[in-house]
Amino acid sequence: MKTDRKKLIISIAIPLAVGGLSALLTKDSMILFEAIRKPPLSPPSWVFPVVWSILYILMGIAAYYVWVSDKPKRKKELAFVYYAIQLAFNFGWCIIFFDIAEYLPAFIWLCMLWFFILLTMTQFFSIDKKAGWLMLPYLLWVAFAGYLNYGVYMLNK
């Protein structure tokens, strides 16, 4: 199968743009994040943008595989509805956690994000196995982020 470069670039650009915008909006809050108490296993701050960039690229490649799939249009549309919802939750979590510093609501929001990632991943798997597998690191990282978020809540309430 020949790669449609335009669709691939668009697919990767969308999650990178969402992540980039949320990073831009929350960049001043990283000073506060450095000052709060964090749970064990918290990685250094430089790890987060690296991991998130990789995850957004994997997410975009997964979306590309779904987009170019020959599965029914209706099936792909449903998958992209879940995909859009989880991207919106991803964006919203950054605002709640970093800008508003409401750690318990952020944790609850993150749990909903995890659920929508799981739904997206399930839909992606049903369309293209590679697309589903590419979402797994994201699901696992958000589970780890849940641990970190809850730990921050417990240590800073």
PDB file of N, CA and C in Angstrom, residues 18 22 52 56 59 81-97 105-117 119-120 138 142 149:
ATOM      1  N   VAL A  18      -2.849  20.021  18.863  1.00  0.00           N
ATOM      2  CA  VAL A  18      -3.598  20.023  20.128  1.00  0.00           C
ATOM      3  C   VAL A  18      -2.624  20.054  21.305  1.00  0.00           C
ATOM      4  N   SER A  22      -1.963  23.221  23.947  1.00  0.00           N
ATOM      5  CA  SER A  22      -2.111  23.075  25.396  1.00  0.00           C
ATOM      6  C   SER A  22      -0.794  23.386  26.106  1.00  0.00           C
ATOM      7  N   TRP A  52       5.257  13.068  25.416  1.00  0.00           N
ATOM      8  CA  TRP A  52       4.019  13.513  24.771  1.00  0.00           C
ATOM      9  C   TRP A  52       4.194  13.710  23.268  1.00  0.00           C
ATOM     10  N   TYR A  56       1.909  11.785  20.610  1.00  0.00           N
ATOM     11  CA  TYR A  56       1.090  12.487  19.611  1.00  0.00           C
ATOM     12  C   TYR A  56       1.421  12.000  18.200  1.00  0.00           C
ATOM     13  N   MET A  59      -0.139   8.568  17.853  1.00  0.00           N
ATOM     14  CA  MET A  59      -1.577   8.767  17.732  1.00  0.00           C
ATOM     15  C   MET A  59      -1.942   9.207  16.312  1.00  0.00           C
ATOM     16  N   VAL A  81     -14.991   9.986  15.986  1.00  0.00           N
ATOM     17  CA  VAL A  81     -15.735  10.711  17.025  1.00  0.00           C
ATOM     18  C   VAL A  81     -15.063  10.469  18.374  1.00  0.00           C
ATOM     19  N   TYR A  82     -14.772   9.211  18.684  1.00  0.00           N
ATOM     20  CA  TYR A  82     -14.072   8.896  19.937  1.00  0.00           C
ATOM     21  C   TYR A  82     -12.680   9.537  19.963  1.00  0.00           C
ATOM     22  N   TYR A  83     -12.016   9.500  18.846  1.00  0.00           N
ATOM     23  CA  TYR A  83     -10.678  10.091  18.732  1.00  0.00           C
ATOM     24  C   TYR A  83     -10.726  11.583  19.055  1.00  0.00           C
ATOM     25  N   ALA A  84     -11.710  12.290  18.491  1.00  0.00           N
ATOM     26  CA  ALA A  84     -11.858  13.723  18.739  1.00  0.00           C
ATOM     27  C   ALA A  84     -12.196  13.996  20.203  1.00  0.00           C
ATOM     28  N   ILE A  85     -13.059  13.170  20.780  1.00  0.00           N
ATOM     29  CA  ILE A  85     -13.426  13.347  22.187  1.00  0.00           C
ATOM     30  C   ILE A  85     -12.200  13.184  23.080  1.00  0.00           C
ATOM     31  N   GLN A  86     -11.411  12.132  22.822  1.00  0.00           N
ATOM     32  CA  GLN A  86     -10.244  11.936  23.679  1.00  0.00           C
ATOM     33  C   GLN A  86      -9.223  13.056  23.486  1.00  0.00           C
ATOM     34  N   LEU A  87      -9.092  13.589  22.281  1.00  0.00           N
ATOM     35  CA  LEU A  87      -8.201  14.737  22.081  1.00  0.00           C
ATOM     36  C   LEU A  87      -8.684  15.955  22.876  1.00  0.00           C
ATOM     37  N   ALA A  88      -9.994  16.162  22.900  1.00  0.00           N
ATOM     38  CA  ALA A  88     -10.557  17.278  23.666  1.00  0.00           C
ATOM     39  C   ALA A  88     -10.312  17.075  25.164  1.00  0.00           C
ATOM     40  N   PHE A  89     -10.495  15.856  25.640  1.00  0.00           N
ATOM     41  CA  PHE A  89     -10.215  15.573  27.049  1.00  0.00           C
ATOM     42  C   PHE A  89      -8.733  15.748  27.362  1.00  0.00           C
ATOM     43  N   ASN A  90      -7.881  15.344  26.443  1.00  0.00           N
ATOM     44  CA  ASN A  90      -6.442  15.508  26.609  1.00  0.00           C
ATOM     45  C   ASN A  90      -6.115  16.992  26.786  1.00  0.00           C
ATOM     46  N   PHE A  91      -6.652  17.815  25.906  1.00  0.00           N
ATOM     47  CA  PHE A  91      -6.428  19.251  25.957  1.00  0.00           C
ATOM     48  C   PHE A  91      -6.948  19.830  27.277  1.00  0.00           C
ATOM     49  N   GLY A  92      -8.157  19.445  27.644  1.00  0.00           N
ATOM     50  CA  GLY A  92      -8.789  19.976  28.857  1.00  0.00           C
ATOM     51  C   GLY A  92      -8.051  19.615  30.128  1.00  0.00           C
ATOM     52  N   TRP A  93      -7.488  18.403  30.159  1.00  0.00           N
ATOM     53  CA  TRP A  93      -6.771  17.991  31.365  1.00  0.00           C
ATOM     54  C   TRP A  93      -5.615  18.938  31.664  1.00  0.00           C
ATOM     55  N   CYS A  94      -4.890  19.322  30.649  1.00  0.00           N
ATOM     56  CA  CYS A  94      -3.736  20.222  30.848  1.00  0.00           C
ATOM     57  C   CYS A  94      -4.165  21.528  31.504  1.00  0.00           C
ATOM     58  N   ILE A  95      -5.282  22.048  31.075  1.00  0.00           N
ATOM     59  CA  ILE A  95      -5.788  23.317  31.626  1.00  0.00           C
ATOM     60  C   ILE A  95      -6.182  23.121  33.091  1.00  0.00           C
ATOM     61  N   ILE A  96      -6.932  22.042  33.364  1.00  0.00           N
ATOM     62  CA  ILE A  96      -7.410  21.794  34.730  1.00  0.00           C
ATOM     63  C   ILE A  96      -6.231  21.544  35.679  1.00  0.00           C
ATOM     64  N   PHE A  97      -5.280  20.730  35.241  1.00  0.00           N
ATOM     65  CA  PHE A  97      -4.171  20.370  36.115  1.00  0.00           C
ATOM     66  C   PHE A  97      -3.169  21.510  36.269  1.00  0.00           C
ATOM     67  N   PRO A 105     -10.256  17.267  40.506  1.00  0.00           N
ATOM     68  CA  PRO A 105     -11.018  17.309  39.247  1.00  0.00           C
ATOM     69  C   PRO A 105     -10.175  16.894  38.038  1.00  0.00           C
ATOM     70  N   ALA A 106      -8.896  17.253  38.053  1.00  0.00           N
ATOM     71  CA  ALA A 106      -8.015  16.840  36.954  1.00  0.00           C
ATOM     72  C   ALA A 106      -7.888  15.325  36.918  1.00  0.00           C
ATOM     73  N   PHE A 107      -7.794  14.692  38.082  1.00  0.00           N
ATOM     74  CA  PHE A 107      -7.704  13.233  38.138  1.00  0.00           C
ATOM     75  C   PHE A 107      -8.976  12.584  37.590  1.00  0.00           C
ATOM     76  N   ILE A 108     -10.119  13.103  37.979  1.00  0.00           N
ATOM     77  CA  ILE A 108     -11.391  12.572  37.472  1.00  0.00           C
ATOM     78  C   ILE A 108     -11.468  12.758  35.957  1.00  0.00           C
ATOM     79  N   TRP A 109     -11.076  13.928  35.497  1.00  0.00           N
ATOM     80  CA  TRP A 109     -11.035  14.224  34.054  1.00  0.00           C
ATOM     81  C   TRP A 109     -10.098  13.250  33.342  1.00  0.00           C
ATOM     82  N   LEU A 110      -8.955  12.982  33.956  1.00  0.00           N
ATOM     83  CA  LEU A 110      -7.977  12.070  33.382  1.00  0.00           C
ATOM     84  C   LEU A 110      -8.535  10.645  33.292  1.00  0.00           C
ATOM     85  N   CYS A 111      -9.312  10.248  34.271  1.00  0.00           N
ATOM     86  CA  CYS A 111      -9.958   8.926  34.214  1.00  0.00           C
ATOM     87  C   CYS A 111     -10.925   8.849  33.034  1.00  0.00           C
ATOM     88  N   MET A 112     -11.645   9.933  32.788  1.00  0.00           N
ATOM     89  CA  MET A 112     -12.533   9.961  31.620  1.00  0.00           C
ATOM     90  C   MET A 112     -11.711   9.935  30.330  1.00  0.00           C
ATOM     91  N   LEU A 113     -10.590  10.661  30.310  1.00  0.00           N
ATOM     92  CA  LEU A 113      -9.699  10.617  29.158  1.00  0.00           C
ATOM     93  C   LEU A 113      -9.251   9.188  28.898  1.00  0.00           C
ATOM     94  N   TRP A 114      -8.818   8.483  29.941  1.00  0.00           N
ATOM     95  CA  TRP A 114      -8.366   7.096  29.803  1.00  0.00           C
ATOM     96  C   TRP A 114      -9.466   6.229  29.188  1.00  0.00           C
ATOM     97  N   PHE A 115     -10.695   6.420  29.655  1.00  0.00           N
ATOM     98  CA  PHE A 115     -11.838   5.665  29.136  1.00  0.00           C
ATOM     99  C   PHE A 115     -12.040   5.948  27.642  1.00  0.00           C
ATOM    100  N   PHE A 116     -11.961   7.213  27.237  1.00  0.00           N
ATOM    101  CA  PHE A 116     -12.154   7.542  25.822  1.00  0.00           C
ATOM    102  C   PHE A 116     -10.982   7.075  24.957  1.00  0.00           C
ATOM    103  N   ILE A 117      -9.781   7.038  25.536  1.00  0.00           N
ATOM    104  CA  ILE A 117      -8.661   6.448  24.799  1.00  0.00           C
ATOM    105  C   ILE A 117      -8.930   4.967  24.570  1.00  0.00           C
ATOM    106  N   LEU A 119     -11.848   3.462  24.403  1.00  0.00           N
ATOM    107  CA  LEU A 119     -12.884   3.352  23.366  1.00  0.00           C
ATOM    108  C   LEU A 119     -12.296   3.591  21.975  1.00  0.00           C
ATOM    109  N   THR A 120     -11.460   4.609  21.868  1.00  0.00           N
ATOM    110  CA  THR A 120     -10.811   4.913  20.585  1.00  0.00           C
ATOM    111  C   THR A 120      -9.949   3.743  20.142  1.00  0.00           C
ATOM    112  N   TYR A 138      -0.029   5.234  24.546  1.00  0.00           N
ATOM    113  CA  TYR A 138      -0.788   6.394  25.022  1.00  0.00           C
ATOM    114  C   TYR A 138      -1.670   5.984  26.202  1.00  0.00           C
ATOM    115  N   VAL A 142      -1.153   7.386  30.007  1.00  0.00           N
ATOM    116  CA  VAL A 142      -2.217   8.103  30.712  1.00  0.00           C
ATOM    117  C   VAL A 142      -2.556   7.381  32.021  1.00  0.00           C
ATOM    118  N   ASN A 149      -0.975  12.084  38.865  1.00  0.00           N
ATOM    119  CA  ASN A 149      -1.983  13.100  39.164  1.00  0.00           C
ATOM    120  C   ASN A 149      -2.591  12.856  40.540  1.00  0.00           C
TER     121      ASN A 149
END
